[in-house]
CSV table of C-alpha atoms in Angstrom, one decimal:
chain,number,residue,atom,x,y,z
A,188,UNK,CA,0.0,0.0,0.0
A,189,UNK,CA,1.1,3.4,-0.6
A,190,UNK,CA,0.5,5.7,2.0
A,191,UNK,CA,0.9,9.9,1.4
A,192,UNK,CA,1.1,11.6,4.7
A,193,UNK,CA,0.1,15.4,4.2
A,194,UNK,CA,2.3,17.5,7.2
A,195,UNK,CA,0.1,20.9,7.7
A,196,UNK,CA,0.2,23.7,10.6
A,197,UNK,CA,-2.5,24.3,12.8
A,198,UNK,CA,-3.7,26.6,10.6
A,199,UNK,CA,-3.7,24.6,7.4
A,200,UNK,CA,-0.8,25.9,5.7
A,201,UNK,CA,0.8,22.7,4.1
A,202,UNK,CA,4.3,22.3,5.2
A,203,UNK,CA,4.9,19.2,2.8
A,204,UNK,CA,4.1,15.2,2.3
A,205,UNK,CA,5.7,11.5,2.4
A,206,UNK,CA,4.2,9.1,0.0
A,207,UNK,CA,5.5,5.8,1.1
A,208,UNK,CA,5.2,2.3,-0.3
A,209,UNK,CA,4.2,0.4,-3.2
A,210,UNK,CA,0.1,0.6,-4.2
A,211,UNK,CA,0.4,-3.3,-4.5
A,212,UNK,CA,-2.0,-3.5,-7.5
A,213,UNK,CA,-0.4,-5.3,-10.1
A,214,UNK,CA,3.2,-6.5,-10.6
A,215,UNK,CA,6.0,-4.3,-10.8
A,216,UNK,CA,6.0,-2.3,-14.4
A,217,UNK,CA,2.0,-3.0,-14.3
A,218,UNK,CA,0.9,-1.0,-11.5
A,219,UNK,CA,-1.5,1.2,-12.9
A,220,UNK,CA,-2.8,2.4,-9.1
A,221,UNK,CA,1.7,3.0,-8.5
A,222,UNK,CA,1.7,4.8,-11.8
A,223,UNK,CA,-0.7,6.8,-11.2
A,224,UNK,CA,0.0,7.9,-7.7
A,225,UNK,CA,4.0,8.6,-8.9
A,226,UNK,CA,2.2,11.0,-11.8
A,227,UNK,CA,0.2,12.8,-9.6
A,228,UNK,CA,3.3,13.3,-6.7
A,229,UNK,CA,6.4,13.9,-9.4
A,230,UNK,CA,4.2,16.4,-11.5
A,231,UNK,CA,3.3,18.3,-8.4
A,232,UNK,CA,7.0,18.4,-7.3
A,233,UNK,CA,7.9,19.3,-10.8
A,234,UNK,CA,5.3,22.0,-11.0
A,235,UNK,CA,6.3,23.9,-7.7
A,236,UNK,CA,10.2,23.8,-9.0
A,237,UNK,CA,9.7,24.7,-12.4
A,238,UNK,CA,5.9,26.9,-12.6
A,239,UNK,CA,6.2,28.7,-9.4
A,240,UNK,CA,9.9,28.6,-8.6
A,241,UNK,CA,8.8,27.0,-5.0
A,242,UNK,CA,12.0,26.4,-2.5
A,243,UNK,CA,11.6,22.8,-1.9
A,244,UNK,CA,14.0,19.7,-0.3
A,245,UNK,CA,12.7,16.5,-2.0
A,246,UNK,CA,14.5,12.7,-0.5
A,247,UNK,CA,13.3,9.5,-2.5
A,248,UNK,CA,14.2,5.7,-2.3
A,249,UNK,CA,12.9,4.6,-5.4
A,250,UNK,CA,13.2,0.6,-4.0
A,251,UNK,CA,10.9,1.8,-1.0
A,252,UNK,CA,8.6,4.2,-2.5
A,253,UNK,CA,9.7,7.1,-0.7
A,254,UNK,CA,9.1,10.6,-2.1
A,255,UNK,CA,9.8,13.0,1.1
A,256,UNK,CA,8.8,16.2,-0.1
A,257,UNK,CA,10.2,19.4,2.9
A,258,UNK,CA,8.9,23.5,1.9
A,259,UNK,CA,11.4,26.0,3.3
A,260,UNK,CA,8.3,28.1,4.4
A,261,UNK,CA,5.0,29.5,3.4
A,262,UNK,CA,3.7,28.2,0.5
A,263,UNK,CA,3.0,30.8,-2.6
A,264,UNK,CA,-0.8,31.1,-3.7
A,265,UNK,CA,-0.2,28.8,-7.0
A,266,UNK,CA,1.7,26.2,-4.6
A,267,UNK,CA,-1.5,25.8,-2.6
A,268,UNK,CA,-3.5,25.6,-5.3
A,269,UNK,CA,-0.9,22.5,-6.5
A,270,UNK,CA,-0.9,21.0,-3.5
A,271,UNK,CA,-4.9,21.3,-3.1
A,272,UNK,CA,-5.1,19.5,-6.9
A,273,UNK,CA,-2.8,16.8,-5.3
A,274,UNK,CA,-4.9,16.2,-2.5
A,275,UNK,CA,-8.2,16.1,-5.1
A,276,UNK,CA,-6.6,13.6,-7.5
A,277,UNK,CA,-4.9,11.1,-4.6
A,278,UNK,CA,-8.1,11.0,-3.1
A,279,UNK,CA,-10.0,10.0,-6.4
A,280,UNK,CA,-7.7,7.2,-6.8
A,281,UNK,CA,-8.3,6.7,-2.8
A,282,UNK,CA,-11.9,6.4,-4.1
A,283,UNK,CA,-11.7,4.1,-7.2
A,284,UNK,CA,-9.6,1.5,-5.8
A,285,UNK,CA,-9.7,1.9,-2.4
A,286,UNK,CA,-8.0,2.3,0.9
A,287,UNK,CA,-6.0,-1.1,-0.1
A,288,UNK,CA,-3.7,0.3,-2.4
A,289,UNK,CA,-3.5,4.1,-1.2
A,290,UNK,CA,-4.3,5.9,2.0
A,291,UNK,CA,-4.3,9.2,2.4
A,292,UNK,CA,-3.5,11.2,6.1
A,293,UNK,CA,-3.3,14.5,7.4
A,294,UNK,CA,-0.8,14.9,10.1
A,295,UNK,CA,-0.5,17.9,12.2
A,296,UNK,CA,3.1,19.7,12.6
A,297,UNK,CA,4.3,23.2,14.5
C-alpha cells in the first residue's frame, strides 16, 4: 500500500508530504494504481520547482517508495493551489480503488 502523509500547521498551511510504499496492484512495471499515484506526486514536485519557482527539499528511495517532499516556508498562492489539486486527485484514486492500495492522512506539525 502506498500511504501519502500530508504535514500541515495548525492553521492549514501545508508544510509538505511523504508518499511511502508500493500501491500493490499489479506486478512491478504493471501497476497502474503506483503509476498513477507517482504522476500525480512527481508532476506536483515538478510544478512547484519549475511553474512557481517554489523552495523545496525533496529525498526518494525509489526501491521503498519514498518521495519526502520538505517547503522551506510558506507556500505561494499557485503552490497551494498545486498541492490542493494533489490532494483532489490522490483522493479520487483513494476512491476508485480503495483504501487497499493508497491511503491518504493528514498529520499535524508546528
Amino acid at each position: 500500500m502506498t500511504t501519502v502523509t500530508f504535514h500541515k500547521t495548525k492553521s492549514g498551511e501545508y508544510r509538505g508530504f511523504t508518499c511511502n510504499g508500493h500501491a500493490g496492484f499489479d506486478a512491478y512495471g504493471k501497476d497502474i494504481v503506483c503509476a498513477s499515484i507517482s504522476v500525480l506526486v512527481i508532476n506536483t514536485i515538478n510544478s512547484l520547482e519549475e511553474i512557481v519557482h517554489e523552495k523545496i527539499m525533496v529525498k526518494t528511495d525509489e526501491e521503498s517508495g519514498l518521495i519526502d517532499c520538505k517547503f522551506e516556508g510558506s507556500l505561494l498562492d499557485g503552490s497551494k493551489v498545486l498541492m490542493d489539486s494533489l490532494v483532489l486527485g490522490l483522493s479520487q484514486i483513494v476512491g476508485q480503488y480503495g483504501e487497499k492500495y493508497c491511503k491518504l492522512e493528514f498529520e499535524e506539525i508546528s
